[in-house]
mmCIF file of N, CA and C in Angstrom:
data_model
loop_
_atom_site.group_PDB
_atom_site.id
_atom_site.type_symbol
_atom_site.label_atom_id
_atom_site.label_comp_id
_atom_site.label_asym_id
_atom_site.label_seq_id
_atom_site.Cartn_x
_atom_site.Cartn_y
_atom_site.Cartn_z
ATOM 1 N N MET E 1 52.345 -64.009 -13.816
ATOM 2 C CA MET E 1 50.652 -63.492 -13.919
ATOM 3 C C MET E 1 50.561 -64.084 -15.441
ATOM 4 N N VAL E 2 51.588 -63.489 -16.622
ATOM 5 C CA VAL E 2 51.509 -63.607 -17.956
ATOM 6 C C VAL E 2 52.648 -64.602 -18.385
ATOM 7 N N THR E 3 53.794 -64.296 -17.942
ATOM 8 C CA THR E 3 54.924 -64.739 -18.485
ATOM 9 C C THR E 3 54.823 -66.334 -17.935
ATOM 10 N N ASP E 4 54.079 -66.827 -17.086
ATOM 11 C CA ASP E 4 54.066 -68.367 -16.665
ATOM 12 C C ASP E 4 52.873 -68.844 -17.729
ATOM 13 N N THR E 5 52.316 -68.412 -18.742
ATOM 14 C CA THR E 5 51.185 -68.789 -19.214
ATOM 15 C C THR E 5 51.645 -69.525 -20.492
ATOM 16 N N GLU E 6 51.216 -70.561 -21.294
ATOM 17 C CA GLU E 6 50.868 -71.058 -22.155
ATOM 18 C C GLU E 6 50.633 -69.908 -23.419
ATOM 19 N N GLY E 7 49.620 -69.469 -23.279
ATOM 20 C CA GLY E 7 49.950 -67.890 -24.380
ATOM 21 C C GLY E 7 50.925 -67.430 -24.695
ATOM 22 N N TYR E 8 51.928 -66.737 -23.534
ATOM 23 C CA TYR E 8 53.100 -66.242 -23.512
ATOM 24 C C TYR E 8 53.742 -67.477 -24.456
ATOM 25 N N ILE E 9 54.030 -68.835 -24.265
ATOM 26 C CA ILE E 9 54.866 -69.715 -24.735
ATOM 27 C C ILE E 9 54.856 -69.084 -26.199
ATOM 28 N N GLN E 10 53.469 -69.280 -26.577
ATOM 29 C CA GLN E 10 52.800 -69.155 -27.979
ATOM 30 C C GLN E 10 53.141 -67.736 -28.528
ATOM 31 N N VAL E 11 53.236 -66.695 -27.841
ATOM 32 C CA VAL E 11 53.331 -65.428 -28.652
ATOM 33 C C VAL E 11 55.286 -65.668 -28.268
ATOM 34 N N ILE E 12 55.597 -66.206 -27.726
ATOM 35 C CA ILE E 12 57.001 -66.215 -28.371
ATOM 36 C C ILE E 12 57.711 -66.826 -29.035
ATOM 37 N N GLU E 13 56.657 -68.165 -29.621
ATOM 38 C CA GLU E 13 57.357 -69.090 -30.657
ATOM 39 C C GLU E 13 56.863 -68.138 -31.523
ATOM 40 N N TYR E 14 55.628 -67.358 -31.934
ATOM 41 C CA TYR E 14 55.417 -66.636 -32.978
ATOM 42 C C TYR E 14 56.458 -65.362 -33.318
ATOM 43 N N LEU E 15 57.062 -65.084 -32.287
ATOM 44 C CA LEU E 15 58.143 -64.384 -32.449
ATOM 45 C C LEU E 15 59.280 -64.632 -33.731
ATOM 46 N N THR E 16 59.617 -66.019 -32.277
ATOM 47 C CA THR E 16 60.651 -66.940 -33.061
ATOM 48 C C THR E 16 60.583 -67.249 -34.515
ATOM 49 N N GLU E 17 59.146 -67.326 -34.640
ATOM 50 C CA GLU E 17 58.761 -68.038 -36.276
ATOM 51 C C GLU E 17 59.222 -66.830 -37.241
ATOM 52 N N HIS E 18 59.304 -65.535 -36.675
ATOM 53 C CA HIS E 18 59.176 -64.251 -37.555
ATOM 54 C C HIS E 18 60.951 -63.500 -37.470
ATOM 55 N N LEU E 19 61.478 -64.182 -36.738
ATOM 56 C CA LEU E 19 62.969 -63.890 -36.517
ATOM 57 C C LEU E 19 63.804 -63.325 -38.057
ATOM 58 N N SER E 20 63.196 -64.034 -39.195
ATOM 59 C CA SER E 20 63.934 -63.629 -40.511
ATOM 60 C C SER E 20 63.821 -62.030 -40.338
ATOM 61 N N LEU E 21 62.696 -61.571 -40.347
ATOM 62 C CA LEU E 21 62.264 -59.947 -40.312
ATOM 63 C C LEU E 21 63.465 -59.231 -39.841
ATOM 64 N N PHE E 22 63.721 -59.491 -38.396
ATOM 65 C CA PHE E 22 64.662 -58.541 -37.894
ATOM 66 C C PHE E 22 66.461 -59.322 -38.186
ATOM 67 N N GLU E 23 66.232 -60.368 -38.400
ATOM 68 C CA GLU E 23 67.786 -60.795 -39.044
ATOM 69 C C GLU E 23 68.344 -60.377 -40.620
ATOM 70 N N HIS E 24 67.649 -60.399 -41.216
ATOM 71 C CA HIS E 24 68.041 -60.151 -42.376
ATOM 72 C C HIS E 24 66.909 -58.682 -43.244
ATOM 73 N N SER E 25 67.546 -57.686 -42.842
ATOM 74 C CA SER E 25 66.691 -56.784 -42.948
ATOM 75 C C SER E 25 67.465 -55.458 -43.351
ATOM 76 N N THR E 26 67.001 -54.148 -43.941
ATOM 77 C CA THR E 26 67.666 -53.301 -43.888
ATOM 78 C C THR E 26 66.350 -52.134 -43.677
ATOM 79 N N SER E 27 67.255 -50.876 -42.891
ATOM 80 C CA SER E 27 66.506 -49.787 -42.488
ATOM 81 C C SER E 27 66.866 -48.854 -43.795
ATOM 82 N N ALA E 28 65.568 -47.752 -43.531
ATOM 83 C CA ALA E 28 65.901 -46.495 -43.795
ATOM 84 C C ALA E 28 67.041 -45.807 -43.404
ATOM 85 N N LYS E 29 67.604 -45.415 -44.311
ATOM 86 C CA LYS E 29 69.490 -44.673 -43.605
ATOM 87 C C LYS E 29 68.663 -43.445 -42.583
ATOM 88 N N GLN E 30 67.701 -42.491 -42.939
ATOM 89 C CA GLN E 30 67.067 -41.599 -42.294
ATOM 90 C C GLN E 30 66.616 -41.863 -40.764
ATOM 91 N N THR E 31 66.233 -43.242 -40.537
ATOM 92 C CA THR E 31 65.709 -43.053 -39.197
ATOM 93 C C THR E 31 66.914 -43.785 -38.322
ATOM 94 N N LYS E 32 66.980 -43.375 -37.169
ATOM 95 C CA LYS E 32 67.749 -43.158 -36.099
ATOM 96 C C LYS E 32 67.305 -44.197 -34.764
ATOM 97 N N THR E 33 65.995 -44.737 -35.083
ATOM 98 C CA THR E 33 64.906 -45.407 -34.074
ATOM 99 C C THR E 33 65.517 -46.442 -33.939
ATOM 100 N N SER E 34 65.739 -47.247 -32.705
ATOM 101 C CA SER E 34 66.174 -48.569 -32.563
ATOM 102 C C SER E 34 64.991 -49.773 -32.488
ATOM 103 N N VAL E 35 65.349 -50.899 -32.908
ATOM 104 C CA VAL E 35 64.511 -51.915 -32.160
ATOM 105 C C VAL E 35 63.910 -51.731 -31.030
ATOM 106 N N LEU E 36 64.890 -51.690 -29.943
ATOM 107 C CA LEU E 36 64.607 -51.620 -28.650
ATOM 108 C C LEU E 36 63.830 -50.510 -28.378
ATOM 109 N N GLU E 37 63.764 -49.436 -28.946
ATOM 110 C CA GLU E 37 63.241 -48.178 -28.508
ATOM 111 C C GLU E 37 61.984 -48.621 -28.806
ATOM 112 N N VAL E 38 61.646 -48.938 -30.111
ATOM 113 C CA VAL E 38 60.416 -49.134 -30.607
ATOM 114 C C VAL E 38 59.487 -50.064 -29.587
ATOM 115 N N ILE E 39 60.243 -51.481 -29.274
ATOM 116 C CA ILE E 39 60.085 -52.613 -28.605
ATOM 117 C C ILE E 39 59.301 -51.531 -27.055
ATOM 118 N N GLU E 40 60.326 -50.824 -26.461
ATOM 119 C CA GLU E 40 59.882 -50.409 -25.265
ATOM 120 C C GLU E 40 58.598 -49.236 -25.619
ATOM 121 N N GLN E 41 58.990 -48.438 -26.156
ATOM 122 C CA GLN E 41 57.321 -47.575 -26.820
ATOM 123 C C GLN E 41 56.306 -48.477 -26.936
ATOM 124 N N GLU E 42 56.121 -49.120 -27.803
ATOM 125 C CA GLU E 42 54.907 -49.963 -27.677
ATOM 126 C C GLU E 42 54.491 -50.693 -26.981
ATOM 127 N N MET E 43 55.310 -51.617 -26.006
ATOM 128 C CA MET E 43 54.941 -52.031 -25.001
ATOM 129 C C MET E 43 54.222 -50.873 -23.918
ATOM 130 N N SER E 44 54.957 -50.035 -23.529
ATOM 131 C CA SER E 44 54.483 -48.948 -22.914
ATOM 132 C C SER E 44 53.064 -48.405 -23.373
ATOM 133 N N GLU E 45 52.798 -48.299 -24.258
ATOM 134 C CA GLU E 45 51.288 -47.651 -24.706
ATOM 135 C C GLU E 45 50.654 -48.799 -24.481
ATOM 136 N N GLN E 46 50.675 -50.128 -24.530
ATOM 137 C CA GLN E 46 50.012 -50.964 -24.563
ATOM 138 C C GLN E 46 49.555 -51.091 -23.028
ATOM 139 N N ILE E 47 50.619 -51.140 -22.286
ATOM 140 C CA ILE E 47 50.164 -51.260 -20.505
ATOM 141 C C ILE E 47 49.520 -50.185 -20.349
ATOM 142 N N ILE E 48 49.868 -48.669 -20.733
ATOM 143 C CA ILE E 48 49.338 -47.964 -20.279
ATOM 144 C C ILE E 48 47.809 -47.951 -20.687
ATOM 145 N N ASN E 49 47.385 -48.436 -22.081
ATOM 146 C CA ASN E 49 45.945 -48.842 -22.277
ATOM 147 C C ASN E 49 45.334 -49.817 -21.468
ATOM 148 N N LEU E 50 46.056 -50.622 -21.072
ATOM 149 C CA LEU E 50 45.646 -51.890 -20.197
ATOM 150 C C LEU E 50 45.204 -51.057 -19.224
ATOM 151 N N CYS E 51 46.263 -50.327 -18.249
ATOM 152 C CA CYS E 51 45.847 -49.743 -16.945
ATOM 153 C C CYS E 51 44.432 -49.029 -16.754
ATOM 154 N N ASN E 52 44.517 -48.110 -17.908
ATOM 155 C CA ASN E 52 43.107 -47.327 -18.054
ATOM 156 C C ASN E 52 42.300 -47.966 -18.203
ATOM 157 N N GLN E 53 42.359 -48.862 -19.049
ATOM 158 C CA GLN E 53 41.165 -49.357 -19.165
ATOM 159 C C GLN E 53 40.514 -50.400 -18.101
ATOM 160 N N ASN E 54 41.328 -50.932 -16.956
ATOM 161 C CA ASN E 54 40.679 -51.439 -15.624
ATOM 162 C C ASN E 54 41.428 -50.554 -14.924
ATOM 163 N N GLU E 55 40.771 -49.582 -14.647
ATOM 164 C CA GLU E 55 40.858 -48.647 -13.381
ATOM 165 C C GLU E 55 41.065 -49.054 -12.154
ATOM 166 N N HIS E 56 40.539 -50.261 -11.964
ATOM 167 C CA HIS E 56 39.969 -50.969 -10.513
ATOM 168 C C HIS E 56 41.189 -51.964 -10.235
ATOM 169 N N LEU E 57 42.212 -51.798 -11.199
ATOM 170 C CA LEU E 57 43.538 -52.683 -10.458
ATOM 171 C C LEU E 57 44.209 -51.992 -9.653
ATOM 172 N N SER E 58 44.873 -52.600 -8.378
ATOM 173 C CA SER E 58 45.391 -51.695 -7.242
ATOM 174 C C SER E 58 46.785 -51.725 -7.615
ATOM 175 N N PHE E 59 47.312 -50.671 -6.735
ATOM 176 C CA PHE E 59 48.910 -50.353 -6.930
ATOM 177 C C PHE E 59 49.511 -51.437 -6.833
ATOM 178 N N ASN E 60 49.689 -52.528 -6.458
ATOM 179 C CA ASN E 60 50.246 -53.785 -6.335
ATOM 180 C C ASN E 60 49.659 -54.766 -7.451
ATOM 181 N N GLN E 61 48.814 -54.567 -7.671
ATOM 182 C CA GLN E 61 48.683 -55.560 -9.298
ATOM 183 C C GLN E 61 49.474 -54.211 -10.655
ATOM 184 N N ARG E 62 49.220 -53.189 -10.411
ATOM 185 C CA ARG E 62 49.823 -52.731 -11.505
ATOM 186 C C ARG E 62 51.210 -52.807 -11.500
ATOM 187 N N ASN E 63 51.889 -52.376 -10.225
ATOM 188 C CA ASN E 63 53.366 -52.993 -10.150
ATOM 189 C C ASN E 63 53.936 -54.586 -10.519
ATOM 190 N N THR E 64 53.079 -55.308 -10.575
ATOM 191 C CA THR E 64 53.152 -56.867 -10.866
ATOM 192 C C THR E 64 53.021 -56.902 -12.548
ATOM 193 N N ILE E 65 52.197 -56.007 -12.850
ATOM 194 C CA ILE E 65 52.101 -55.878 -14.530
ATOM 195 C C ILE E 65 53.482 -55.359 -15.118
ATOM 196 N N VAL E 66 53.936 -54.248 -14.282
ATOM 197 C CA VAL E 66 54.972 -53.562 -14.867
ATOM 198 C C VAL E 66 56.343 -54.205 -14.647
ATOM 199 N N ARG E 67 56.367 -55.098 -13.854
ATOM 200 C CA ARG E 67 57.252 -56.135 -13.387
ATOM 201 C C ARG E 67 57.358 -57.326 -14.770
ATOM 202 N N GLU E 68 55.829 -57.804 -14.861
ATOM 203 C CA GLU E 68 55.986 -58.677 -16.066
ATOM 204 C C GLU E 68 56.510 -58.011 -17.226
ATOM 205 N N ILE E 69 56.211 -56.936 -17.617
ATOM 206 C CA ILE E 69 56.571 -56.161 -19.106
ATOM 207 C C ILE E 69 58.129 -55.992 -18.802
ATOM 208 N N ASP E 70 58.495 -55.601 -17.827
ATOM 209 C CA ASP E 70 60.123 -55.365 -17.757
ATOM 210 C C ASP E 70 60.435 -56.911 -18.262
ATOM 211 N N ALA E 71 60.192 -57.954 -17.415
ATOM 212 C CA ALA E 71 60.591 -59.308 -17.873
ATOM 213 C C ALA E 71 60.529 -59.892 -19.410
ATOM 214 N N ILE E 72 59.620 -59.474 -20.199
ATOM 215 C CA ILE E 72 58.605 -59.485 -21.096
ATOM 216 C C ILE E 72 60.358 -58.501 -22.135
ATOM 217 N N VAL E 73 60.420 -57.390 -21.706
ATOM 218 C CA VAL E 73 61.168 -56.632 -22.726
ATOM 219 C C VAL E 73 62.681 -57.445 -22.468
ATOM 220 N N TYR E 74 62.917 -57.630 -21.348
ATOM 221 C CA TYR E 74 64.033 -58.727 -21.074
ATOM 222 C C TYR E 74 64.420 -60.057 -21.961
ATOM 223 N N ASP E 75 62.945 -60.761 -22.117
ATOM 224 C CA ASP E 75 63.486 -61.632 -23.177
ATOM 225 C C ASP E 75 63.476 -61.172 -24.596
ATOM 226 N N LEU E 76 62.477 -60.206 -24.680
ATOM 227 C CA LEU E 76 62.888 -59.431 -26.487
ATOM 228 C C LEU E 76 64.438 -59.233 -26.418
ATOM 229 N N GLN E 77 64.872 -58.457 -25.346
ATOM 230 C CA GLN E 77 66.343 -58.258 -25.479
ATOM 231 C C GLN E 77 67.362 -59.376 -25.983
ATOM 232 N N GLU E 78 66.968 -60.529 -25.154
ATOM 233 C CA GLU E 78 67.790 -61.452 -25.344
ATOM 234 C C GLU E 78 67.706 -62.382 -26.685
ATOM 235 N N ILE E 79 66.063 -62.519 -27.278
ATOM 236 C CA ILE E 79 66.243 -63.036 -28.182
ATOM 237 C C ILE E 79 66.749 -62.568 -29.456
ATOM 238 N N LEU E 80 66.402 -60.843 -29.292
ATOM 239 C CA LEU E 80 66.937 -60.460 -30.538
ATOM 240 C C LEU E 80 68.264 -59.655 -30.237
ATOM 241 N N SER E 81 68.833 -60.092 -29.556
ATOM 242 C CA SER E 81 70.119 -59.446 -29.182
ATOM 243 C C SER E 81 71.293 -59.170 -30.206
ATOM 244 N N GLY E 82 71.219 -59.743 -31.207
ATOM 245 C CA GLY E 82 71.980 -59.296 -32.227
ATOM 246 C C GLY E 82 72.073 -58.243 -33.354
ATOM 247 N N VAL E 83 70.318 -57.549 -32.559
ATOM 248 C CA VAL E 83 69.896 -56.871 -33.351
ATOM 249 C C VAL E 83 69.027 -55.628 -32.996
ATOM 250 N N ILE E 84 68.992 -55.575 -31.466
ATOM 251 C CA ILE E 84 68.171 -55.183 -30.789
ATOM 252 C C ILE E 84 68.593 -53.534 -31.087
ATOM 253 N N ASN E 85 69.718 -52.917 -31.283
ATOM 254 C CA ASN E 85 70.259 -51.578 -31.073
ATOM 255 C C ASN E 85 70.486 -51.507 -32.721
ATOM 256 N N ASN E 86 69.736 -52.284 -33.857
ATOM 257 C CA ASN E 86 69.904 -51.779 -35.252
ATOM 258 C C ASN E 86 68.699 -50.782 -35.624
ATOM 259 N N PRO E 87 68.855 -49.976 -36.585
ATOM 260 C CA PRO E 87 68.021 -48.959 -37.007
ATOM 261 C C PRO E 87 66.828 -50.062 -37.399
ATOM 262 N N VAL E 88 65.329 -49.569 -37.031
ATOM 263 C CA VAL E 88 64.241 -50.108 -37.358
ATOM 264 C C VAL E 88 63.496 -49.893 -38.484
ATOM 265 N N ASN E 89 63.050 -50.960 -39.179
ATOM 266 C CA ASN E 89 62.384 -50.297 -40.327
ATOM 267 C C ASN E 89 60.774 -50.668 -40.520
ATOM 268 N N ALA E 90 59.985 -50.222 -41.235
ATOM 269 C CA ALA E 90 58.727 -50.012 -41.317
ATOM 270 C C ALA E 90 57.927 -51.359 -41.048
ATOM 271 N N GLU E 91 58.539 -52.492 -41.371
ATOM 272 C CA GLU E 91 58.159 -53.701 -41.401
ATOM 273 C C GLU E 91 58.294 -54.621 -40.026
ATOM 274 N N GLN E 92 59.542 -53.713 -39.762
ATOM 275 C CA GLN E 92 59.790 -54.359 -37.739
ATOM 276 C C GLN E 92 58.604 -53.198 -37.267
ATOM 277 N N VAL E 93 58.460 -52.726 -37.072
ATOM 278 C CA VAL E 93 57.496 -51.622 -36.139
ATOM 279 C C VAL E 93 56.031 -52.232 -36.205
ATOM 280 N N SER E 94 55.826 -52.881 -37.356
ATOM 281 C CA SER E 94 54.709 -53.312 -37.454
ATOM 282 C C SER E 94 54.212 -54.567 -36.826
ATOM 283 N N PHE E 95 55.235 -55.323 -37.118
ATOM 284 C CA PHE E 95 55.637 -56.432 -36.396
ATOM 285 C C PHE E 95 55.329 -56.144 -34.746
ATOM 286 N N ILE E 96 56.725 -55.343 -34.492
ATOM 287 C CA ILE E 96 56.406 -54.901 -32.893
ATOM 288 C C ILE E 96 55.159 -54.427 -32.232
ATOM 289 N N GLN E 97 54.570 -53.543 -33.442
ATOM 290 C CA GLN E 97 53.200 -53.490 -32.769
ATOM 291 C C GLN E 97 52.443 -54.272 -32.422
ATOM 292 N N GLU E 98 51.929 -55.245 -33.617
ATOM 293 C CA GLU E 98 51.520 -56.715 -33.546
ATOM 294 C C GLU E 98 51.863 -57.113 -32.128
ATOM 295 N N PHE E 99 52.790 -57.459 -31.946
ATOM 296 C CA PHE E 99 53.313 -58.433 -31.075
ATOM 297 C C PHE E 99 52.792 -58.218 -29.276
ATOM 298 N N ALA E 100 53.020 -56.221 -29.091
ATOM 299 C CA ALA E 100 52.665 -55.270 -27.871
ATOM 300 C C ALA E 100 51.223 -55.735 -28.060
ATOM 301 N N MET E 101 50.466 -55.741 -28.995
ATOM 302 C CA MET E 101 48.830 -55.892 -28.294
ATOM 303 C C MET E 101 48.932 -57.516 -28.231
ATOM 304 N N LEU E 102 49.195 -58.336 -28.691
ATOM 305 C CA LEU E 102 49.311 -59.830 -28.342
ATOM 306 C C LEU E 102 49.320 -59.842 -26.703
ATOM 307 N N ILE E 103 50.570 -59.051 -26.147
ATOM 308 C CA ILE E 103 51.052 -59.090 -24.877
ATOM 309 C C ILE E 103 49.911 -58.594 -24.045
ATOM 310 N N LYS E 104 49.375 -57.522 -24.915
ATOM 311 C CA LYS E 104 48.434 -56.923 -23.743
ATOM 312 C C LYS E 104 47.114 -57.398 -23.869
ATOM 313 N N ASN E 105 46.927 -58.307 -24.466
ATOM 314 C CA ASN E 105 45.600 -59.659 -25.031
ATOM 315 C C ASN E 105 45.784 -60.335 -23.758
ATOM 316 N N LEU E 106 47.050 -60.905 -23.539
ATOM 317 C CA LEU E 106 47.543 -61.425 -22.614
ATOM 318 C C LEU E 106 47.223 -61.440 -21.280
ATOM 319 N N PHE E 107 47.303 -60.231 -20.885
ATOM 320 C CA PHE E 107 46.979 -59.670 -20.066
ATOM 321 C C PHE E 107 45.361 -59.362 -19.722
ATOM 322 N N ASP E 108 45.023 -58.985 -20.892
ATOM 323 C CA ASP E 108 43.299 -58.833 -20.188
ATOM 324 C C ASP E 108 43.050 -59.685 -20.239
ATOM 325 N N ILE E 109 43.312 -61.129 -20.583
ATOM 326 C CA ILE E 109 42.747 -62.437 -20.816
ATOM 327 C C ILE E 109 42.827 -62.843 -18.884
ATOM 328 N N GLU E 110 44.073 -62.554 -18.604
ATOM 329 C CA GLU E 110 44.612 -62.779 -17.212
ATOM 330 C C GLU E 110 43.885 -61.938 -16.225
ATOM 331 N N ILE E 111 43.573 -60.384 -16.503
ATOM 332 C CA ILE E 111 42.965 -59.716 -15.418
ATOM 333 C C ILE E 111 41.519 -60.303 -15.667
ATOM 334 N N ASN E 112 40.908 -60.282 -16.598
ATOM 335 C CA ASN E 112 39.375 -60.989 -16.656
ATOM 336 C C ASN E 112 39.164 -62.534 -15.888
ATOM 337 N N GLN E 113 40.260 -63.141 -15.659
ATOM 338 C CA GLN E 113 39.971 -64.246 -15.367
ATOM 339 C C GLN E 113 40.296 -64.511 -13.848
ATOM 340 N N HIS E 114 41.271 -63.623 -13.284
ATOM 341 C CA HIS E 114 41.508 -63.254 -12.311
ATOM 342 C C HIS E 114 40.644 -62.366 -11.086
ATOM 343 N N MET E 115 40.084 -61.467 -11.882
ATOM 344 C CA MET E 115 39.175 -60.131 -11.395
ATOM 345 C C MET E 115 37.850 -60.676 -11.865
ATOM 346 N N GLY E 116 37.616 -61.140 -12.425
ATOM 347 C CA GLY E 116 36.075 -61.456 -12.671
ATOM 348 C C GLY E 116 35.859 -60.443 -14.029
ATOM 349 N N ASN E 117 34.558 -60.605 -14.595
ATOM 350 C CA ASN E 117 33.957 -59.755 -15.444
ATOM 351 C C ASN E 117 32.950 -58.751 -15.169
ATOM 352 N N SER E 118 32.988 -58.095 -13.683
ATOM 353 C CA SER E 118 32.085 -57.124 -13.250
ATOM 354 C C SER E 118 32.109 -55.742 -14.287
ATOM 355 N N GLU E 119 33.008 -55.501 -15.055
ATOM 356 C CA GLU E 119 33.045 -54.276 -15.872
ATOM 357 C C GLU E 119 32.708 -54.498 -17.052
ATOM 358 N N SER E 120 32.033 -55.234 -17.435
ATOM 359 C CA SER E 120 31.824 -55.823 -19.065
ATOM 360 C C SER E 120 30.707 -54.936 -19.445
#
């Protein structure tokens, strides 16, 4: 669905262009939330929003989306493997939120292309 698209490749390239944000960072000592926890939370929130906005999706379509998100989170774990369990800082949280919205936008595009624009 999404992970096979040129858009996904571009979003991953966008992430790799910003790896320094994760590689050479420090976090406030009081935070105990990891990079992975924020990724999982933000991706979950965006997919919940996506499903709420597209109530017409079937159970199988929703499962496909969840499987795609699992694959995307796995890709992020691979790309960020050296820092995935590090405490997250505010700049990283902002980037992860933006990244999750870009992923949601890819799903929005795919849903609109495959389901039509009947709910506009």
